[in-house]
CSV table of C-alpha atoms in Angstrom, one decimal:
chain,number,residue,atom,x,y,z
A,1,UNK,CA,-75.5,-6.5,-20.3
A,2,UNK,CA,-73.8,-4.4,-17.7
A,3,UNK,CA,-72.9,-0.9,-18.8
A,4,UNK,CA,-69.3,-0.6,-19.7
A,5,UNK,CA,-68.9,-4.4,-20.1
A,6,UNK,CA,-67.2,-5.8,-23.3
A,7,UNK,CA,-69.6,-7.8,-25.5
A,8,UNK,CA,-69.0,-11.5,-25.4
A,9,UNK,CA,-68.2,-12.0,-29.1
A,10,UNK,CA,-65.5,-9.3,-28.8
A,11,UNK,CA,-64.1,-10.9,-25.7
A,12,UNK,CA,-63.9,-14.3,-27.4
A,13,UNK,CA,-62.2,-12.7,-30.4
A,14,UNK,CA,-59.6,-11.0,-28.2
A,15,UNK,CA,-59.0,-14.2,-26.2
A,16,UNK,CA,-58.4,-16.2,-29.4
A,17,UNK,CA,-56.3,-13.4,-30.9
A,18,UNK,CA,-54.1,-13.3,-27.8
A,19,UNK,CA,-53.7,-17.1,-27.9
A,20,UNK,CA,-52.6,-16.9,-31.5
A,21,UNK,CA,-50.1,-14.1,-30.8
A,22,UNK,CA,-48.6,-16.0,-27.9
A,23,UNK,CA,-48.2,-19.1,-30.1
A,24,UNK,CA,-46.6,-17.1,-32.9
A,25,UNK,CA,-44.3,-15.3,-30.4
A,26,UNK,CA,-43.2,-18.6,-28.9
A,27,UNK,CA,-42.5,-19.9,-32.4
A,28,UNK,CA,-40.5,-16.7,-33.2
A,29,UNK,CA,-38.5,-16.9,-30.0
A,30,UNK,CA,-37.3,-20.4,-30.9
A,31,UNK,CA,-35.5,-19.0,-33.9
A,32,UNK,CA,-31.8,-19.1,-33.5
A,33,UNK,CA,-30.2,-15.7,-33.2
A,34,UNK,CA,-27.4,-16.8,-35.5
A,35,UNK,CA,-29.8,-17.5,-38.3
A,36,UNK,CA,-31.8,-14.3,-37.8
A,37,UNK,CA,-30.7,-11.7,-40.2
A,38,UNK,CA,-32.2,-8.8,-42.1
A,39,UNK,CA,-32.4,-11.0,-45.2
A,40,UNK,CA,-34.6,-13.6,-43.5
A,41,UNK,CA,-36.9,-10.8,-42.2
A,42,UNK,CA,-37.4,-9.4,-45.7
A,43,UNK,CA,-38.0,-12.9,-47.0
A,44,UNK,CA,-40.8,-13.4,-44.5
A,45,UNK,CA,-42.4,-10.1,-45.4
A,46,UNK,CA,-42.4,-11.1,-49.1
A,47,UNK,CA,-44.1,-14.4,-48.4
A,48,UNK,CA,-46.6,-12.8,-46.1
A,49,UNK,CA,-47.5,-10.2,-48.7
A,50,UNK,CA,-47.9,-12.8,-51.4
A,51,UNK,CA,-49.8,-15.2,-49.2
A,52,UNK,CA,-50.1,-19.0,-49.8
A,53,UNK,CA,-52.9,-21.3,-50.8
A,54,UNK,CA,-53.6,-22.6,-47.3
A,55,UNK,CA,-53.8,-19.0,-46.0
A,56,UNK,CA,-56.5,-17.8,-48.3
A,57,UNK,CA,-59.3,-19.5,-46.4
A,58,UNK,CA,-58.2,-17.7,-43.2
A,59,UNK,CA,-58.1,-14.2,-44.7
A,60,UNK,CA,-60.9,-11.8,-43.8
A,61,UNK,CA,-61.5,-9.2,-46.5
A,62,UNK,CA,-63.2,-6.0,-45.5
A,63,UNK,CA,-64.1,-2.9,-47.6
A,64,UNK,CA,-60.7,-1.5,-46.6
A,65,UNK,CA,-58.7,-4.6,-47.6
A,66,UNK,CA,-57.6,-7.6,-45.6
A,67,UNK,CA,-58.0,-7.6,-41.9
A,68,UNK,CA,-54.8,-7.2,-40.0
A,69,UNK,CA,-55.7,-10.0,-37.6
A,70,UNK,CA,-55.8,-12.5,-40.4
A,71,UNK,CA,-52.3,-11.7,-41.7
A,72,UNK,CA,-49.4,-13.8,-40.6
A,73,UNK,CA,-47.0,-12.4,-37.9
A,74,UNK,CA,-43.6,-11.4,-39.3
A,75,UNK,CA,-40.8,-10.6,-36.9
A,76,UNK,CA,-38.5,-7.7,-38.1
A,77,UNK,CA,-36.5,-7.5,-34.8
A,78,UNK,CA,-34.5,-10.1,-33.0
A,79,UNK,CA,-36.3,-12.3,-30.6
A,80,UNK,CA,-34.1,-11.2,-27.7
A,81,UNK,CA,-34.7,-7.5,-28.3
A,82,UNK,CA,-38.5,-8.2,-28.7
A,83,UNK,CA,-38.4,-9.9,-25.4
A,84,UNK,CA,-36.7,-6.9,-23.8
A,85,UNK,CA,-39.3,-4.6,-25.2
A,86,UNK,CA,-42.3,-6.6,-24.2
A,87,UNK,CA,-40.9,-7.1,-20.7
A,88,UNK,CA,-40.1,-3.3,-20.3
A,89,UNK,CA,-36.3,-4.1,-20.3
A,90,UNK,CA,-33.6,-1.6,-21.1
A,91,UNK,CA,-32.9,-1.3,-24.8
A,92,UNK,CA,-29.2,-1.5,-25.4
A,93,UNK,CA,-27.4,1.4,-27.2
A,94,UNK,CA,-26.2,0.8,-30.8
A,95,UNK,CA,-22.6,1.1,-31.6
A,96,UNK,CA,-19.5,1.2,-29.4
A,97,UNK,CA,-19.4,3.2,-26.3
A,98,UNK,CA,-17.3,6.3,-26.0
A,99,UNK,CA,-14.3,6.5,-23.7
A,100,UNK,CA,-16.1,8.5,-21.0
A,101,UNK,CA,-19.0,6.0,-21.1
A,102,UNK,CA,-16.8,3.0,-21.0
A,103,UNK,CA,-15.0,4.5,-17.9
A,104,UNK,CA,-18.2,5.6,-16.2
A,105,UNK,CA,-19.3,4.0,-13.0
A,106,UNK,CA,-22.7,2.3,-12.5
A,107,UNK,CA,-25.5,4.6,-11.3
A,108,UNK,CA,-25.8,2.5,-8.2
A,109,UNK,CA,-22.1,3.3,-7.2
A,110,UNK,CA,-21.8,5.3,-4.1
A,111,UNK,CA,-18.5,6.9,-3.0
A,112,UNK,CA,-17.7,8.7,0.2
A,113,UNK,CA,-16.9,12.4,0.1
A,114,UNK,CA,-13.5,11.7,1.8
A,115,UNK,CA,-12.5,9.2,-0.9
A,116,UNK,CA,-13.6,11.6,-3.6
A,117,UNK,CA,-11.6,14.5,-2.1
A,118,UNK,CA,-8.5,12.2,-1.7
A,119,UNK,CA,-8.8,11.3,-5.4
A,120,UNK,CA,-8.8,14.9,-6.4
A,121,UNK,CA,-5.8,15.4,-4.2
A,122,UNK,CA,-4.0,12.6,-6.0
A,123,UNK,CA,-4.8,14.1,-9.4
A,124,UNK,CA,-3.4,17.5,-8.2
A,125,UNK,CA,-0.3,15.8,-6.8
A,126,UNK,CA,0.5,14.2,-10.2
A,127,UNK,CA,1.9,17.5,-11.4
A,128,UNK,CA,4.2,20.1,-9.9
A,129,UNK,CA,2.8,23.5,-9.2
A,130,UNK,CA,4.5,25.2,-12.2
A,131,UNK,CA,3.2,22.6,-14.6
A,132,UNK,CA,-0.3,22.9,-13.1
A,133,UNK,CA,-0.2,26.7,-13.7
A,134,UNK,CA,0.9,26.2,-17.3
A,135,UNK,CA,-1.8,23.6,-17.9
A,136,UNK,CA,-4.5,25.7,-16.4
A,137,UNK,CA,-3.5,28.6,-18.7
A,138,UNK,CA,-3.6,26.2,-21.6
A,139,UNK,CA,-7.1,25.0,-20.8
A,140,UNK,CA,-8.4,28.6,-20.4
A,141,UNK,CA,-6.9,29.6,-23.7
A,142,UNK,CA,-8.5,26.6,-25.4
A,143,UNK,CA,-12.0,27.3,-23.9
A,144,UNK,CA,-11.8,30.9,-24.9
A,145,UNK,CA,-11.0,29.9,-28.5
A,146,UNK,CA,-14.0,27.4,-28.4
A,147,UNK,CA,-16.3,30.2,-27.2
A,148,UNK,CA,-15.1,32.6,-29.8
A,149,UNK,CA,-15.7,30.0,-32.5
A,150,UNK,CA,-19.4,29.9,-31.5
A,151,UNK,CA,-19.3,26.4,-30.0
A,152,UNK,CA,-21.7,26.0,-27.1
A,153,UNK,CA,-21.0,23.7,-24.2
A,154,UNK,CA,-22.3,23.3,-20.7
A,155,UNK,CA,-20.7,25.1,-17.8
A,156,UNK,CA,-18.2,23.0,-15.8
A,157,UNK,CA,-18.0,20.6,-18.7
A,158,UNK,CA,-15.4,20.2,-21.4
A,159,UNK,CA,-16.6,20.7,-25.0
A,160,UNK,CA,-16.6,17.9,-27.5
A,161,UNK,CA,-13.3,18.0,-29.4
A,162,UNK,CA,-12.1,16.5,-32.7
A,163,UNK,CA,-9.0,16.8,-34.8
A,164,UNK,CA,-10.3,19.6,-36.9
A,165,UNK,CA,-11.0,21.8,-33.9
A,166,UNK,CA,-7.4,21.1,-32.6
A,167,UNK,CA,-5.9,22.0,-36.0
A,168,UNK,CA,-7.7,25.4,-36.0
A,169,UNK,CA,-6.7,25.9,-32.3
A,170,UNK,CA,-3.0,25.5,-32.9
A,171,UNK,CA,-3.3,27.7,-36.0
A,172,UNK,CA,-5.0,30.4,-33.8
A,173,UNK,CA,-2.1,30.1,-31.3
A,174,UNK,CA,0.5,30.6,-34.0
A,175,UNK,CA,-1.1,33.3,-36.1
A,176,UNK,CA,-3.1,35.3,-33.5
A,177,UNK,CA,-1.5,34.7,-30.1
A,178,UNK,CA,2.0,34.6,-31.7
A,179,UNK,CA,3.0,31.6,-29.6
A,180,UNK,CA,6.1,29.6,-30.2
A,181,UNK,CA,6.1,26.0,-31.3
A,182,UNK,CA,7.3,24.8,-27.9
A,183,UNK,CA,4.6,26.7,-26.1
A,184,UNK,CA,1.9,25.3,-28.4
A,185,UNK,CA,3.1,21.8,-27.8
A,186,UNK,CA,3.0,22.5,-24.0
A,187,UNK,CA,-0.6,23.8,-24.3
A,188,UNK,CA,-1.7,20.7,-26.1
A,189,UNK,CA,-0.2,18.6,-23.4
A,190,UNK,CA,-2.2,20.6,-20.8
A,191,UNK,CA,-5.5,20.2,-22.7
A,192,UNK,CA,-4.8,16.5,-23.1
A,193,UNK,CA,-4.3,16.2,-19.3
A,194,UNK,CA,-7.6,17.7,-18.5
A,195,UNK,CA,-9.5,15.6,-21.0
A,196,UNK,CA,-7.9,12.4,-19.7
A,197,UNK,CA,-8.7,13.5,-16.1
A,198,UNK,CA,-12.4,14.0,-17.2
A,199,UNK,CA,-12.5,10.5,-18.6
A,200,UNK,CA,-12.5,11.4,-22.3
A,201,UNK,CA,-9.3,9.6,-23.1
A,202,UNK,CA,-6.4,10.8,-25.1
A,203,UNK,CA,-7.7,13.3,-27.6
A,204,UNK,CA,-4.4,13.6,-29.4
A,205,UNK,CA,-4.1,10.0,-30.3
A,206,UNK,CA,-4.1,9.3,-34.0
A,207,UNK,CA,-4.2,13.0,-35.0
A,208,UNK,CA,-2.1,12.8,-38.1
A,209,UNK,CA,-3.3,16.1,-39.5
A,210,UNK,CA,-2.5,17.9,-36.3
A,211,UNK,CA,1.1,16.5,-36.3
A,212,UNK,CA,1.7,17.8,-39.9
A,213,UNK,CA,0.3,21.2,-39.0
A,214,UNK,CA,2.6,21.3,-35.9
A,215,UNK,CA,5.5,20.4,-38.1
A,216,UNK,CA,4.6,23.3,-40.4
A,217,UNK,CA,4.5,25.7,-37.4
A,218,UNK,CA,8.0,24.5,-36.4
A,219,UNK,CA,9.4,24.9,-39.8
A,220,UNK,CA,7.8,28.4,-40.4
A,221,UNK,CA,9.1,29.9,-37.1
A,222,UNK,CA,12.6,31.0,-36.4
A,223,UNK,CA,13.4,28.4,-33.8
A,224,UNK,CA,16.9,29.5,-33.0
A,225,UNK,CA,17.1,29.5,-29.3
A,226,UNK,CA,19.0,32.4,-27.7
A,227,UNK,CA,21.6,30.8,-25.5
A,228,UNK,CA,22.2,32.2,-22.0
A,229,UNK,CA,25.8,33.1,-21.3
A,230,UNK,CA,27.7,31.5,-18.4
A,231,UNK,CA,28.7,33.2,-15.3
A,232,UNK,CA,32.3,32.1,-15.0
A,233,UNK,CA,34.7,32.3,-12.1
A,234,UNK,CA,36.2,35.6,-13.5
A,235,UNK,CA,32.7,37.2,-13.7
A,236,UNK,CA,32.0,35.9,-10.2
A,237,UNK,CA,35.2,37.6,-8.9
A,238,UNK,CA,34.0,40.9,-10.4
A,239,UNK,CA,30.6,40.6,-8.8
A,240,UNK,CA,32.4,40.0,-5.5
A,241,UNK,CA,34.3,43.3,-5.8
A,242,UNK,CA,31.1,45.3,-6.5
A,243,UNK,CA,29.3,43.6,-3.5
A,244,UNK,CA,32.2,44.2,-1.2
A,245,UNK,CA,32.1,47.9,-2.0
A,246,UNK,CA,28.4,48.0,-1.3
A,247,UNK,CA,25.8,47.7,-4.0
A,248,UNK,CA,22.6,47.4,-1.9
A,249,UNK,CA,22.2,47.1,1.9
A,250,UNK,CA,24.9,45.2,3.9
A,251,UNK,CA,22.5,42.4,4.6
A,252,UNK,CA,21.4,42.0,0.9
A,253,UNK,CA,25.0,42.2,-0.3
A,254,UNK,CA,26.1,39.4,2.0
A,255,UNK,CA,23.0,37.3,1.1
A,256,UNK,CA,23.7,37.7,-2.6
A,257,UNK,CA,27.3,36.6,-2.1
A,258,UNK,CA,26.0,33.6,-0.3
A,259,UNK,CA,23.4,32.8,-3.0
A,260,UNK,CA,25.9,33.3,-5.9
A,261,UNK,CA,28.5,31.0,-4.4
A,262,UNK,CA,25.8,28.5,-3.5
A,263,UNK,CA,24.4,28.5,-7.0
A,264,UNK,CA,27.8,28.3,-8.7
A,265,UNK,CA,29.5,25.6,-6.6
A,266,UNK,CA,26.3,23.6,-6.1
A,267,UNK,CA,25.4,23.7,-9.8
A,268,UNK,CA,22.0,24.9,-8.7
A,269,UNK,CA,19.0,26.0,-10.9
A,270,UNK,CA,17.6,29.4,-10.2
A,271,UNK,CA,14.3,27.9,-9.1
A,272,UNK,CA,16.1,25.8,-6.4
A,273,UNK,CA,17.1,28.9,-4.4
A,274,UNK,CA,14.3,31.3,-5.3
A,275,UNK,CA,10.4,31.3,-5.5
A,276,UNK,CA,8.0,32.3,-8.2
A,277,UNK,CA,5.8,34.2,-5.8
A,278,UNK,CA,5.5,35.2,-2.2
A,279,UNK,CA,2.8,32.6,-1.5
A,280,UNK,CA,4.9,29.7,-2.7
A,281,UNK,CA,5.4,26.9,-0.1
A,282,UNK,CA,8.5,25.6,-1.9
A,283,UNK,CA,11.6,27.4,-0.6
A,284,UNK,CA,14.8,26.6,1.2
A,285,UNK,CA,14.4,26.6,5.0
A,286,UNK,CA,17.0,27.8,7.5
A,287,UNK,CA,17.1,24.2,8.8
A,288,UNK,CA,18.0,22.9,5.3
A,289,UNK,CA,21.6,24.0,5.9
A,290,UNK,CA,24.0,21.9,8.0
A,291,UNK,CA,27.4,23.3,8.7
A,292,UNK,CA,30.5,21.1,8.9
A,293,UNK,CA,34.2,21.8,9.4
A,294,UNK,CA,35.3,22.7,5.8
A,295,UNK,CA,31.9,22.2,4.2
A,296,UNK,CA,28.2,22.7,4.5
A,297,UNK,CA,25.4,20.5,3.3
A,298,UNK,CA,22.3,22.0,1.6
A,299,UNK,CA,19.2,19.9,1.5
A,300,UNK,CA,17.0,20.3,-1.5
A,301,UNK,CA,13.6,19.0,-0.5
A,302,UNK,CA,12.2,19.4,-4.1
A,303,UNK,CA,13.9,19.9,-7.4
A,304,UNK,CA,13.2,19.5,-11.1
A,305,UNK,CA,14.8,16.0,-11.3
A,306,UNK,CA,13.1,14.9,-8.1
A,307,UNK,CA,9.4,14.9,-8.9
A,308,UNK,CA,8.5,12.6,-5.9
A,309,UNK,CA,10.3,14.9,-3.4
A,310,UNK,CA,12.7,12.3,-2.0
A,311,UNK,CA,15.2,15.1,-1.3
A,312,UNK,CA,18.8,15.4,-2.2
A,313,UNK,CA,21.8,16.8,-0.3
A,314,UNK,CA,24.3,19.2,-2.0
A,315,UNK,CA,27.7,19.4,-0.4
A,316,UNK,CA,29.7,22.5,-0.9
A,317,UNK,CA,33.3,22.6,0.3
A,318,UNK,CA,35.5,25.5,1.3
A,319,UNK,CA,38.0,27.1,-1.0
A,320,UNK,CA,40.5,29.9,-0.6
A,321,UNK,CA,39.2,32.1,-3.4
A,322,UNK,CA,35.5,32.6,-2.8
A,323,UNK,CA,35.2,31.0,0.7
A,324,UNK,CA,31.6,29.7,0.3
A,325,UNK,CA,31.5,28.0,3.7
A,326,UNK,CA,32.8,31.1,5.6
A,327,UNK,CA,30.2,33.2,3.8
A,328,UNK,CA,27.4,30.8,4.6
A,329,UNK,CA,28.4,30.8,8.3
A,330,UNK,CA,28.5,34.6,8.4
A,331,UNK,CA,25.2,34.9,6.7
A,332,UNK,CA,23.4,32.5,9.1
A,333,UNK,CA,24.6,34.5,12.0
A,334,UNK,CA,23.1,37.6,10.5
A,335,UNK,CA,19.9,35.8,9.4
A,336,UNK,CA,19.3,34.4,12.9
A,337,UNK,CA,19.3,38.0,14.3
A,338,UNK,CA,16.1,38.7,12.3
A,339,UNK,CA,12.8,37.0,13.3
A,340,UNK,CA,13.6,33.4,12.4
A,341,UNK,CA,12.7,29.8,13.0
A,342,UNK,CA,13.9,26.5,11.6
A,343,UNK,CA,11.1,26.7,9.0
A,344,UNK,CA,11.7,30.3,8.0
A,345,UNK,CA,13.0,31.0,4.5
A,346,UNK,CA,16.8,30.8,4.2
A,347,UNK,CA,17.0,33.5,1.6
A,348,UNK,CA,14.6,36.5,1.8
A,349,UNK,CA,13.8,39.5,-0.4
A,350,UNK,CA,15.3,41.9,2.2
A,351,UNK,CA,15.7,42.3,5.9
A,352,UNK,CA,12.3,44.1,6.1
A,353,UNK,CA,9.8,41.9,4.2
A,354,UNK,CA,11.2,38.5,5.3
A,355,UNK,CA,9.4,36.8,2.4
A,356,UNK,CA,11.2,34.1,0.4
A,357,UNK,CA,13.6,35.5,-2.2
A,358,UNK,CA,11.6,35.9,-5.4
A,359,UNK,CA,13.0,34.9,-8.7
A,360,UNK,CA,12.3,38.3,-10.3
A,361,UNK,CA,14.0,40.1,-7.4
A,362,UNK,CA,17.1,37.8,-7.7
A,363,UNK,CA,17.3,38.3,-11.5
A,364,UNK,CA,16.9,42.1,-11.0
A,365,UNK,CA,19.8,42.2,-8.5
A,366,UNK,CA,22.0,40.0,-10.7
A,367,UNK,CA,21.5,42.1,-13.9
A,368,UNK,CA,22.0,45.3,-12.0
A,369,UNK,CA,25.4,44.0,-10.9
A,370,UNK,CA,26.3,42.8,-14.4
A,371,UNK,CA,25.6,46.2,-15.8
A,372,UNK,CA,27.9,47.7,-13.2
A,373,UNK,CA,30.8,45.5,-14.4
A,374,UNK,CA,30.1,46.4,-18.1
A,375,UNK,CA,28.3,43.2,-19.3
A,376,UNK,CA,25.1,43.0,-21.3
A,377,UNK,CA,22.8,42.0,-18.6
A,378,UNK,CA,20.0,40.6,-20.8
A,379,UNK,CA,22.3,37.8,-22.0
A,380,UNK,CA,22.5,36.4,-18.5
A,381,UNK,CA,19.9,34.7,-16.3
A,382,UNK,CA,19.6,32.8,-13.1
A,383,UNK,CA,20.6,29.6,-14.9
A,384,UNK,CA,23.9,31.2,-15.9
A,385,UNK,CA,25.5,30.0,-12.6
A,386,UNK,CA,24.7,26.4,-13.4
A,387,UNK,CA,25.9,26.9,-17.0
A,388,UNK,CA,29.1,28.6,-15.8
A,389,UNK,CA,29.9,25.8,-13.3
A,390,UNK,CA,29.5,23.1,-16.0
A,391,UNK,CA,31.6,25.1,-18.5
A,392,UNK,CA,34.3,25.7,-15.9
A,393,UNK,CA,34.4,22.1,-14.9
A,394,UNK,CA,34.8,20.9,-18.5
A,395,UNK,CA,37.5,23.5,-19.1
A,396,UNK,CA,39.3,22.3,-16.0
A,397,UNK,CA,39.4,18.7,-17.2
A,398,UNK,CA,36.9,17.3,-14.7
A,399,UNK,CA,35.8,13.9,-15.7
A,400,UNK,CA,32.4,13.6,-17.4
A,401,UNK,CA,30.8,11.4,-14.7
A,402,UNK,CA,31.9,13.8,-12.0
A,403,UNK,CA,30.3,16.7,-13.9
A,404,UNK,CA,27.1,14.6,-14.1
A,405,UNK,CA,27.2,14.0,-10.3
A,406,UNK,CA,27.9,17.6,-9.5
A,407,UNK,CA,25.0,18.8,-11.6
A,408,UNK,CA,22.7,15.9,-10.8
A,409,UNK,CA,22.3,15.0,-14.4
A,410,UNK,CA,21.1,11.5,-15.2
A,411,UNK,CA,22.0,11.6,-18.9
A,412,UNK,CA,24.5,13.3,-21.2
A,413,UNK,CA,22.3,16.4,-21.6
A,414,UNK,CA,24.9,18.2,-19.4
A,415,UNK,CA,26.9,18.8,-22.6
A,416,UNK,CA,24.3,21.4,-23.6
A,417,UNK,CA,25.3,23.5,-20.6
A,418,UNK,CA,29.0,23.6,-21.6
A,419,UNK,CA,29.9,26.8,-23.6
A,420,UNK,CA,33.1,26.5,-25.6
A,421,UNK,CA,35.0,29.7,-26.2
A,422,UNK,CA,35.9,30.5,-29.8
A,423,UNK,CA,39.6,30.8,-28.9
A,424,UNK,CA,39.5,27.2,-27.7
A,425,UNK,CA,38.0,26.1,-31.0
A,426,UNK,CA,40.7,28.0,-32.9
A,427,UNK,CA,43.5,26.3,-31.0
A,428,UNK,CA,41.9,22.9,-31.4
A,429,UNK,CA,41.8,23.4,-35.2
A,430,UNK,CA,45.4,24.5,-35.2
A,431,UNK,CA,46.4,21.3,-33.5
A,432,UNK,CA,44.8,19.3,-36.3
A,433,UNK,CA,47.7,20.6,-38.6
A,434,UNK,CA,50.2,18.8,-36.5
A,435,UNK,CA,48.8,15.3,-37.1
């Protein structure tokens, strides 16, 4: 016999054994999947252990017990899964797939870098810049809380989240960070956005405990909103007098008169004539103003109610009291003396910096003027012009649909901007006595 060769009796035994296994496997594979259950598997194990009369003659007993090769083959897995195992097939995962797995692409999928970059751009374009900044702050706050809680997660990956973690997070926001209910809700919306973007699905869906805790936060806080007072026509006249006497530089005084009249008669929001920071690309251009005879047209390329940046034109007509068209024409003449192009900012911080007018600078100038006329400056804000215009229009008897058009409101929410004087309410109650 050649060294290393298998003895013939053993070879014959292995050949016979393989033939028996193949026969048994074929018989097992013919079993219907519908009839194959765990109960049938246990039944076969029981019969195999007990044996039968016609099997006794085939059993080979050794000093260790019955030989395994003489025992009957009992399948404890489904024929399909057995076939996958023996053929080196991929074993399927048990249970339902998670949201990220269900949305994942096949490993063979190849995507061009340009297409991937464009997809990221579309994700970024789905939110305005201010919302993106808020959502980014929300995510950083949440990740900091997760790290402080001792939860480990991979860098550049979002941690696994469940309802209990979210409940403790909002509790942390309320008790430690002292955030208001509205801010906490906004933070949750930001976290939800990033998890949806990562393919993890809506992590706030079905969170009943979280909703009750949020309700508790809302009820426990003093949610009385401090209303901003309106800048009425009378206040605007007083501001005019201060600016005419000289409050800042001649250029800034003229520019503020132009901005105030533009915001008041155009029902403008503060963010529509100012910028959050000097690097912002969203500001009014010099070319956005078109002068007419007794009016000028201001083009808002972006605004709160125009998320898709279709643009809207605001027409402001001349009047004999504030003369907004005359002031705009005078301001443009002075503005064009400075370094200026059609794409230059219309309103600037001052004649030296030439950066777009910042919101903080605008509010600072406004409150400084309000203090000079004896008003509590902190009760007013940039939005006070829009509130004052709506209040004045309602007091003047302007029809509701006209007020909605002037303020570009698409619903009846404009009534929240109308401030009713206590004297008006008193006279209205007195009129009830006459009927």
